[in-house]
CSV table of C-alpha atoms (C1' of nucleotides) in Angstrom, one decimal:
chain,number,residue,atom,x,y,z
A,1,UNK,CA,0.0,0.0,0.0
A,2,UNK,CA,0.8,3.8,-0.3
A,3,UNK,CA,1.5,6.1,2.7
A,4,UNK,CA,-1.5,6.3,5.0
A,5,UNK,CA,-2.0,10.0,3.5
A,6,UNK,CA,-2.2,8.9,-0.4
A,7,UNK,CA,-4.3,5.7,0.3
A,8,UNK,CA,-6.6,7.5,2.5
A,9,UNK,CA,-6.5,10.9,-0.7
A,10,UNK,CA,-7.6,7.8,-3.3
A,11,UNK,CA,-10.4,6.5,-1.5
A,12,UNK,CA,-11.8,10.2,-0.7
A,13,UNK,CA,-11.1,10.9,-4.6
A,14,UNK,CA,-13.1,7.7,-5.9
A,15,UNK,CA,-16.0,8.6,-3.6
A,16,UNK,CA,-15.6,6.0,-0.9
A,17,UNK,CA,-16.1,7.5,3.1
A,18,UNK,CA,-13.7,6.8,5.2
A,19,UNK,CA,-15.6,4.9,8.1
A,20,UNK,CA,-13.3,4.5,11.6
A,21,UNK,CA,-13.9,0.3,10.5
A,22,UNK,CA,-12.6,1.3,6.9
A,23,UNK,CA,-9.2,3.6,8.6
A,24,UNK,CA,-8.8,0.5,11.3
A,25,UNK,CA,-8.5,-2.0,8.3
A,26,UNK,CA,-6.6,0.4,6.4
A,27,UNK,CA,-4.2,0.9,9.4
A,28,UNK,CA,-4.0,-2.6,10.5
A,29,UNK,CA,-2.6,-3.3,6.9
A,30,UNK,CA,0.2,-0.6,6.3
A,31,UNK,CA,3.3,-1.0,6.7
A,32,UNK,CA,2.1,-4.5,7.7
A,33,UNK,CA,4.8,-7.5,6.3
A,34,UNK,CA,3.0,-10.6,6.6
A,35,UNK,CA,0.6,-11.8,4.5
A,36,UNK,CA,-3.2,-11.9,6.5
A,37,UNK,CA,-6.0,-13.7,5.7
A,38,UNK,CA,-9.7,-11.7,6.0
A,39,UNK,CA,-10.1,-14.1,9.1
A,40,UNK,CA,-6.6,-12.7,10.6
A,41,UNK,CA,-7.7,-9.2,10.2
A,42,UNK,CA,-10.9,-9.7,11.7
A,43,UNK,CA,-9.7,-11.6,14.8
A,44,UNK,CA,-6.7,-8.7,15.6
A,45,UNK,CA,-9.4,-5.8,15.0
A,46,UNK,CA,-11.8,-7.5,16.9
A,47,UNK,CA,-10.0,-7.0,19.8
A,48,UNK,CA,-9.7,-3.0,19.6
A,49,UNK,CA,-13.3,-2.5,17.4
A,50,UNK,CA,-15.6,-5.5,19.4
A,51,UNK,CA,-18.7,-4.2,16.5
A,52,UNK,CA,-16.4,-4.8,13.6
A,53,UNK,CA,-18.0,-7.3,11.3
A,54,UNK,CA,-16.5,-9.7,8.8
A,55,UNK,CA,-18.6,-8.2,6.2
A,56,UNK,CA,-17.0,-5.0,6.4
A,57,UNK,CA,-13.2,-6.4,6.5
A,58,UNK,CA,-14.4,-8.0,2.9
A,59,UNK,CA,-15.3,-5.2,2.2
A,60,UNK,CA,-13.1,-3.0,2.6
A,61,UNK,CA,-10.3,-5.6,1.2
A,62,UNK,CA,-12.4,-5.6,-2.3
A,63,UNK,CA,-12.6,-1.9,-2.3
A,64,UNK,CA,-8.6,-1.8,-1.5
A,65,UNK,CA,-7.8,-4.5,-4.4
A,66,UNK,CA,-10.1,-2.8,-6.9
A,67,UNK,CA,-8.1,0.2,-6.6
A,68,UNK,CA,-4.7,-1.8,-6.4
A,69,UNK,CA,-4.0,-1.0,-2.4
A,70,UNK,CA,-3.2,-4.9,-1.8
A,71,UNK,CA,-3.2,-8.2,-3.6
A,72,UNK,CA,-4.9,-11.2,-3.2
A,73,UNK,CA,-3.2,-14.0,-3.3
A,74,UNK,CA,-4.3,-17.5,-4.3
A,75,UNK,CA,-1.6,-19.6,-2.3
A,76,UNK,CA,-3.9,-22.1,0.0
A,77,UNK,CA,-6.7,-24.1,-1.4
A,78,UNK,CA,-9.2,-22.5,1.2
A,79,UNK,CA,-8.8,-18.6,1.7
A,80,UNK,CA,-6.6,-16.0,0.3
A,81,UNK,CA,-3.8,-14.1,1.3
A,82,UNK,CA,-3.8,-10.2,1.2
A,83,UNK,CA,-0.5,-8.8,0.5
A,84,UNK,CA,-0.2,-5.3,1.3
A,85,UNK,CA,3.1,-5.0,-0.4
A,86,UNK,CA,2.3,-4.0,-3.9
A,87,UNK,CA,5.5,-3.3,-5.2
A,88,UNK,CA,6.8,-5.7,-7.4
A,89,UNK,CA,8.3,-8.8,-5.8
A,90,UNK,CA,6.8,-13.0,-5.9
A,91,UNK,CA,6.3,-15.4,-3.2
A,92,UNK,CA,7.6,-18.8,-1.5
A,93,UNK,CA,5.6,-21.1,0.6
A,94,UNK,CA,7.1,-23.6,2.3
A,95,UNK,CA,5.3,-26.8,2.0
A,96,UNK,CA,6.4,-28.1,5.4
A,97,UNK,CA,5.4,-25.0,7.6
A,98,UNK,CA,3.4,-23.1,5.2
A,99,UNK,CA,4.9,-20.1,5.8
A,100,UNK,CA,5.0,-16.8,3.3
A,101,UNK,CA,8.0,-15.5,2.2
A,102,UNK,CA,8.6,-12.5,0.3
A,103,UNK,CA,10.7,-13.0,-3.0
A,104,UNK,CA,12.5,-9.6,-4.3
A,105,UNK,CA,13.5,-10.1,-7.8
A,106,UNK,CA,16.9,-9.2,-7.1
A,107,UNK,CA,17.5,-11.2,-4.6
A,108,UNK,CA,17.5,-14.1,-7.0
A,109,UNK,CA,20.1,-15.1,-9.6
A,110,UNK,CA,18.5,-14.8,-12.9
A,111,UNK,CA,14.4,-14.0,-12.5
A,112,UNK,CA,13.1,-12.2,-16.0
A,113,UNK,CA,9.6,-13.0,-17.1
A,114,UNK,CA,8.3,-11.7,-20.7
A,115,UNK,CA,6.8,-7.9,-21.0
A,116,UNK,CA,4.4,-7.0,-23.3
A,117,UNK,CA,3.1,-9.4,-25.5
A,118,UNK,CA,3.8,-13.5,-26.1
A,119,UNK,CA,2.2,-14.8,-29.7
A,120,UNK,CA,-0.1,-11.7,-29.8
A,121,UNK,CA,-1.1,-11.8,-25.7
A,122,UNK,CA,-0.9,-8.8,-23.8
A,123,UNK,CA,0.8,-9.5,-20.6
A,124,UNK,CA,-0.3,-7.0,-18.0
A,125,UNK,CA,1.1,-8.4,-14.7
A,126,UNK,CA,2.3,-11.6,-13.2
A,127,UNK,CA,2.3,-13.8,-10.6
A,128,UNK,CA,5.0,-16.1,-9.7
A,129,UNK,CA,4.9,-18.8,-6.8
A,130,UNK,CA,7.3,-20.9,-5.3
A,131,UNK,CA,7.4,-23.6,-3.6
A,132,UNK,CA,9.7,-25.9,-1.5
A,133,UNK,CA,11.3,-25.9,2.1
A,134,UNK,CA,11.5,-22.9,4.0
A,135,UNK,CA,15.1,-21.8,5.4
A,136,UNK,CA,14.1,-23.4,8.9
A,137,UNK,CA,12.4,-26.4,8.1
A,138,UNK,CA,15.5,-27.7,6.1
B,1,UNK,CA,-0.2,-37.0,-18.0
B,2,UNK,CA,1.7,-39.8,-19.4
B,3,UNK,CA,0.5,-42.3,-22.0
B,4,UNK,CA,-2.8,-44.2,-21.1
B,5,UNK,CA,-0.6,-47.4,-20.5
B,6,UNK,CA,1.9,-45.6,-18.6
B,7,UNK,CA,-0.1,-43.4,-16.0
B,8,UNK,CA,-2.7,-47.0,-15.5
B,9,UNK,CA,0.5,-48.9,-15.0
B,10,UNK,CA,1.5,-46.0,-11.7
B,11,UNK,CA,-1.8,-46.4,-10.7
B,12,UNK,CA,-1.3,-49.9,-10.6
B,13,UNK,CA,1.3,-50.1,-8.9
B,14,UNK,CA,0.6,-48.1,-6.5
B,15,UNK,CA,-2.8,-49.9,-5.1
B,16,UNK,CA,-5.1,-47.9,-6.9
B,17,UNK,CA,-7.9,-50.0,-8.7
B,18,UNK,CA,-8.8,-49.2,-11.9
B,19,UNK,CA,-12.6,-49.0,-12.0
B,20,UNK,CA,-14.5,-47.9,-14.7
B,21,UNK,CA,-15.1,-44.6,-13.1
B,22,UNK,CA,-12.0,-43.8,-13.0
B,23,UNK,CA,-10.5,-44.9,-16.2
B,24,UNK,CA,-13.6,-42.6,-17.9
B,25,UNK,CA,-12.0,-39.9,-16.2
B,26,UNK,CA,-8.4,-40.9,-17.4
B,27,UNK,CA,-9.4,-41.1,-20.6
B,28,UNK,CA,-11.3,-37.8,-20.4
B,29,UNK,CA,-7.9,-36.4,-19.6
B,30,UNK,CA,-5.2,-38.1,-21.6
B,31,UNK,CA,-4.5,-35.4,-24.4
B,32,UNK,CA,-6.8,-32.7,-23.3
B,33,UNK,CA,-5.2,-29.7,-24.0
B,34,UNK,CA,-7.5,-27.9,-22.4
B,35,UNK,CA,-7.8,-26.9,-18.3
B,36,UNK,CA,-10.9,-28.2,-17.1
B,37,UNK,CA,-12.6,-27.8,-13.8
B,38,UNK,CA,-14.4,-31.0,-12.3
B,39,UNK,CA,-17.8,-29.6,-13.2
B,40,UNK,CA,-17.3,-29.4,-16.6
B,41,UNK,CA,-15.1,-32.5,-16.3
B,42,UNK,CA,-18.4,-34.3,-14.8
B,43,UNK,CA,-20.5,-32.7,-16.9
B,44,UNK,CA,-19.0,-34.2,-20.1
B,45,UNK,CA,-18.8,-38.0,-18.9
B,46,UNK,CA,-22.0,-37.5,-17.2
B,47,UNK,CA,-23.6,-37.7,-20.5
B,48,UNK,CA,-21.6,-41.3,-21.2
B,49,UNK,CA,-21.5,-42.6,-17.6
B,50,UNK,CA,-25.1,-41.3,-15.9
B,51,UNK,CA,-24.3,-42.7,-13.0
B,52,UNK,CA,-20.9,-41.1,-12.5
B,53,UNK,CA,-21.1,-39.0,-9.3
B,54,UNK,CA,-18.9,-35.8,-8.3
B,55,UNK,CA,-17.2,-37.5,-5.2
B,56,UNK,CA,-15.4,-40.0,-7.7
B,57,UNK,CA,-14.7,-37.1,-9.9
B,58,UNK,CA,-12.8,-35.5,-7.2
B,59,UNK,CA,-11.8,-38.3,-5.8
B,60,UNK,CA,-10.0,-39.8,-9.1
B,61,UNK,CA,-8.7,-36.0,-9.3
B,62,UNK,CA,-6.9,-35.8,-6.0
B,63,UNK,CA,-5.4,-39.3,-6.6
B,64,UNK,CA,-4.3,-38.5,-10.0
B,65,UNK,CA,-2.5,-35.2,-8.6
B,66,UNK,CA,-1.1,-36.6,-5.4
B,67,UNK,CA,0.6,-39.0,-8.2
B,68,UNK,CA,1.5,-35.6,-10.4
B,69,UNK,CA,-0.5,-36.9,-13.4
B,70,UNK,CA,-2.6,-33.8,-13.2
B,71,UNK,CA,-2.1,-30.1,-11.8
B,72,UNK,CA,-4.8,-28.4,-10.2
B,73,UNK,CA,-4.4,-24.5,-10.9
B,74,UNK,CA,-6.0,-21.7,-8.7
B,75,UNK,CA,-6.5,-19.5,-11.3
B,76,UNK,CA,-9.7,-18.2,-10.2
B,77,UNK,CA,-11.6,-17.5,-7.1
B,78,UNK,CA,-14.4,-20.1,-6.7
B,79,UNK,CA,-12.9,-23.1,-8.5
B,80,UNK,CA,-10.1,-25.0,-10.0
B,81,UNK,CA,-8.7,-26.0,-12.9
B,82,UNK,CA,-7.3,-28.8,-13.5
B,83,UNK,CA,-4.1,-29.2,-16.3
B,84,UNK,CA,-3.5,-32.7,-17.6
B,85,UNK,CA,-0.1,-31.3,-19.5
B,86,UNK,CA,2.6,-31.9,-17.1
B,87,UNK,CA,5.4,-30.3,-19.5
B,88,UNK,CA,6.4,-27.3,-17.7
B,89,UNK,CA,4.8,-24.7,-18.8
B,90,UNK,CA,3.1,-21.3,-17.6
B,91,UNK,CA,-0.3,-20.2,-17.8
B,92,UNK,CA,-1.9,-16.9,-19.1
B,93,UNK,CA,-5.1,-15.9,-17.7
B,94,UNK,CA,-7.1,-13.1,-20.2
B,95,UNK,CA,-9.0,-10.3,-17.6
B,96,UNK,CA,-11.5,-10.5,-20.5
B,97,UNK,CA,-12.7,-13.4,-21.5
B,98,UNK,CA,-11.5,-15.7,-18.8
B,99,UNK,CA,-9.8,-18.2,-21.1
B,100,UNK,CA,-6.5,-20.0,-20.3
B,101,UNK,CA,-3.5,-20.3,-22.9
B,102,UNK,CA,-0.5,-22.1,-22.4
B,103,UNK,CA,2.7,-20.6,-22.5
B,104,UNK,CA,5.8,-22.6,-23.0
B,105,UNK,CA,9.2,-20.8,-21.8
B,106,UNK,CA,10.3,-21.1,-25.5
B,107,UNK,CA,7.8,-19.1,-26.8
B,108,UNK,CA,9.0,-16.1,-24.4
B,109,UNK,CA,11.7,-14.0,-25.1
B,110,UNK,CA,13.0,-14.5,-21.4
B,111,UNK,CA,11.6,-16.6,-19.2
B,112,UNK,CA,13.9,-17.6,-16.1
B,113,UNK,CA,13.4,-18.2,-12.7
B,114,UNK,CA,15.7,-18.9,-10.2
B,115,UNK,CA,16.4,-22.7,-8.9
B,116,UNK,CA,17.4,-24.0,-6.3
B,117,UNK,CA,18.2,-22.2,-2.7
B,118,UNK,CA,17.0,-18.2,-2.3
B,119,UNK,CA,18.3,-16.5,0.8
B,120,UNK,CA,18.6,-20.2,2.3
B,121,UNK,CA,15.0,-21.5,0.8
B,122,UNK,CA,14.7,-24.6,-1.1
B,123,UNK,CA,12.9,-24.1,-4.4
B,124,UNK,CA,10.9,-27.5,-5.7
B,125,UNK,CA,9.0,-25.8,-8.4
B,126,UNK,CA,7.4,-22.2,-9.6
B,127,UNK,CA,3.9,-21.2,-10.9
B,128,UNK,CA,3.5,-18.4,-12.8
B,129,UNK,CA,0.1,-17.2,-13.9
B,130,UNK,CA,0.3,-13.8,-16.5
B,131,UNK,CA,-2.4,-12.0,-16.8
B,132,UNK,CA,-3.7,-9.3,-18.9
B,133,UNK,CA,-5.4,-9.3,-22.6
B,134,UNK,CA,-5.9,-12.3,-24.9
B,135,UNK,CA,-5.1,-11.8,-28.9
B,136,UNK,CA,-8.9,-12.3,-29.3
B,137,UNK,CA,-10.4,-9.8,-27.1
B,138,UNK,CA,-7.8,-7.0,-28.2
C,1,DA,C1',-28.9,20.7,12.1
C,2,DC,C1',-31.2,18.0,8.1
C,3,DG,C1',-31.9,14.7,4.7
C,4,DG,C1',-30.4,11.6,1.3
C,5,DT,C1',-27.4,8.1,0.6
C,6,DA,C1',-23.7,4.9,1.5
C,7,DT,C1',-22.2,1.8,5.0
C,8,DC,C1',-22.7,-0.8,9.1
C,9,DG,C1',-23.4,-5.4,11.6
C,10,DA,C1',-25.7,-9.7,12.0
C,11,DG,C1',-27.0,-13.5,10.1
C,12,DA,C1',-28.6,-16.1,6.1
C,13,DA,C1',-27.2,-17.7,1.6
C,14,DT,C1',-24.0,-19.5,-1.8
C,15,DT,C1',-21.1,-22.9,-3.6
C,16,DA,C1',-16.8,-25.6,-4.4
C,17,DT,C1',-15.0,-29.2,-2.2
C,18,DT,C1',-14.7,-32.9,1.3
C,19,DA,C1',-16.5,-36.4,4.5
C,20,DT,C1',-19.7,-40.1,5.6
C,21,DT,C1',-22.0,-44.3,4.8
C,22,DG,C1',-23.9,-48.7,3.5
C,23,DA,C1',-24.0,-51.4,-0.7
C,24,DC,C1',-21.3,-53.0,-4.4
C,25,DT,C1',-16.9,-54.1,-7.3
C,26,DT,C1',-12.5,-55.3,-7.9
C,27,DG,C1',-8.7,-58.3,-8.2
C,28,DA,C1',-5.9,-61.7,-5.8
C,29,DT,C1',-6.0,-66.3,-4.6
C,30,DA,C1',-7.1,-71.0,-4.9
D,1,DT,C1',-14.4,-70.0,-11.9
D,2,DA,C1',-15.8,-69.0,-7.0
D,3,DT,C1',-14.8,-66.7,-2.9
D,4,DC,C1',-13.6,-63.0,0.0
D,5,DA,C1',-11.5,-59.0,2.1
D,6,DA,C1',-10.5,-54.5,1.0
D,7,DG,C1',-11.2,-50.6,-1.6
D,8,DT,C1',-14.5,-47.9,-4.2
D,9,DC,C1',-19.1,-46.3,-5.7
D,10,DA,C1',-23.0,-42.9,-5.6
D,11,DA,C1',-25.9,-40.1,-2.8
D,12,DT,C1',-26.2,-37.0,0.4
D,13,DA,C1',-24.8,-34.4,4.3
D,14,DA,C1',-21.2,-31.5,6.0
D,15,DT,C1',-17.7,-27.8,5.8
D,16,DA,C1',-16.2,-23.3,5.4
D,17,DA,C1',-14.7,-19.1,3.0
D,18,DT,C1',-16.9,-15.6,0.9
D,19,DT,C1',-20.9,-13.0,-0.6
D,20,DC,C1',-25.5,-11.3,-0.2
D,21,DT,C1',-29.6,-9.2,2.3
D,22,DC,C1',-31.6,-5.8,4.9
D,23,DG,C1',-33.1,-2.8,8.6
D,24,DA,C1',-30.7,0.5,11.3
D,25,DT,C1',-27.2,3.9,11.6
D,26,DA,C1',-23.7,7.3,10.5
D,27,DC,C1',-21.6,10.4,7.3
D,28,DC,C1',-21.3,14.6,4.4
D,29,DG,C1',-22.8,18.4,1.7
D,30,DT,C1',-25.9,21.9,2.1
DNA sequence: ACGGTATCGAGAATTATTATTGACTTGATA
DNA sequence: TATCAAGTCAATAATAATTCTCGATACCGT
């Protein structure tokens, strides 16, 4: 995600209001390096905000993807991931632990993936996942 | 998945019977180059086999993946896809239209990930999903 | 402060996938 | 070929993440 100032100026200028449940998500998430589920979210916030409601942490996560604040991430059979990290970078999960780890493209050797078009295809983003043993499971 | 012969012969081997169900699905699958969910999956053998049910569907699914004949691909939100090519390969996903193309590294320009350790992780394979705009729909 | 409108929370609904269960097949053995 | 134990079948119920519904409420421009 942006700064709490931009992402807060890009709801306001795409007409969303900025509830005290939509700010506590928002909050919750930035600067945030792990990789919640909605149920994560929820359970932390529920603590502070005992009225939040799951409905309104889906929500607000939909309104924050549709306007590429976070990422969802299809990494488990069962829920997603949001990833409030939206700069460029791919992911690991270990297979023992199922832990998330963030992948930096230049922390790896050789990682180049095709831009623009293959055999007439625009290609507009990517995703990349990895998967093996984590670091501490080996 | 491998030739008819070969992938019945793992299955075999490794204690699974070979019912009737199961080889309809099989068969269903050998050479299908496309990415088929199990509705659709169940859908076209129900036709053939009416007394097919989902559970063996999914059940001959899972065994054939747990066994790496087939890959099951979260390339949407409410379903899977399952991908009988076992080549490695990448997918593109068109925003659009929703339809899944292969893409084979050789067909990119530069296609190359990084293999095995990052920072200490031990990488066992890598999906990539592209997204963006199909040649049709542009 | 007021009123129209968007959002809230609570719970019901949706739906892909998995688990359960009793009857039936399969395949190995003789 | 007949028998039998173990695995599998089909039908249905269960599971659970996410979405939808809706009456009540809070926000914001005027």
């Amino acid at each position: 995600m942006h700064s709490f100032e931009t992402t807060i100026g890009r709801l306001r200028s795409e007409g969303f209001k900025l509830t005290p449940q939509r700010l506590s998500v928002i909050r919750y998430l930035i600067g945030n390096k792990t990789h919640p589920t909605a149920a994560v979210i929820y359970g932390d916030l529920k603590k502070k905000y005992p009225s939040l409601s799951f409905s309104t942490v889906y929500n607000t996560l939909n309104m924050l993807e549709k306007i590429s604040e976070v990422q969802s991430l299809h990494l488990f059979d069962d829920f997603l991931n949001y990833d409030p990290d939206i700069s460029s970078h791919y992911h690991f999960v270990c297979r023992s632990c199922d832990s998330i780890i963030d992948i930096f493209p230049r922390e790896g050797e050789n990682v180049s993936l095709p831009e623009g078009d293959i055999s007439g295809n625009r290609i507009e983003s990517a995703q990349v996942v990895f998967k093996g043993m984590c670091k501490s499971c080996l």
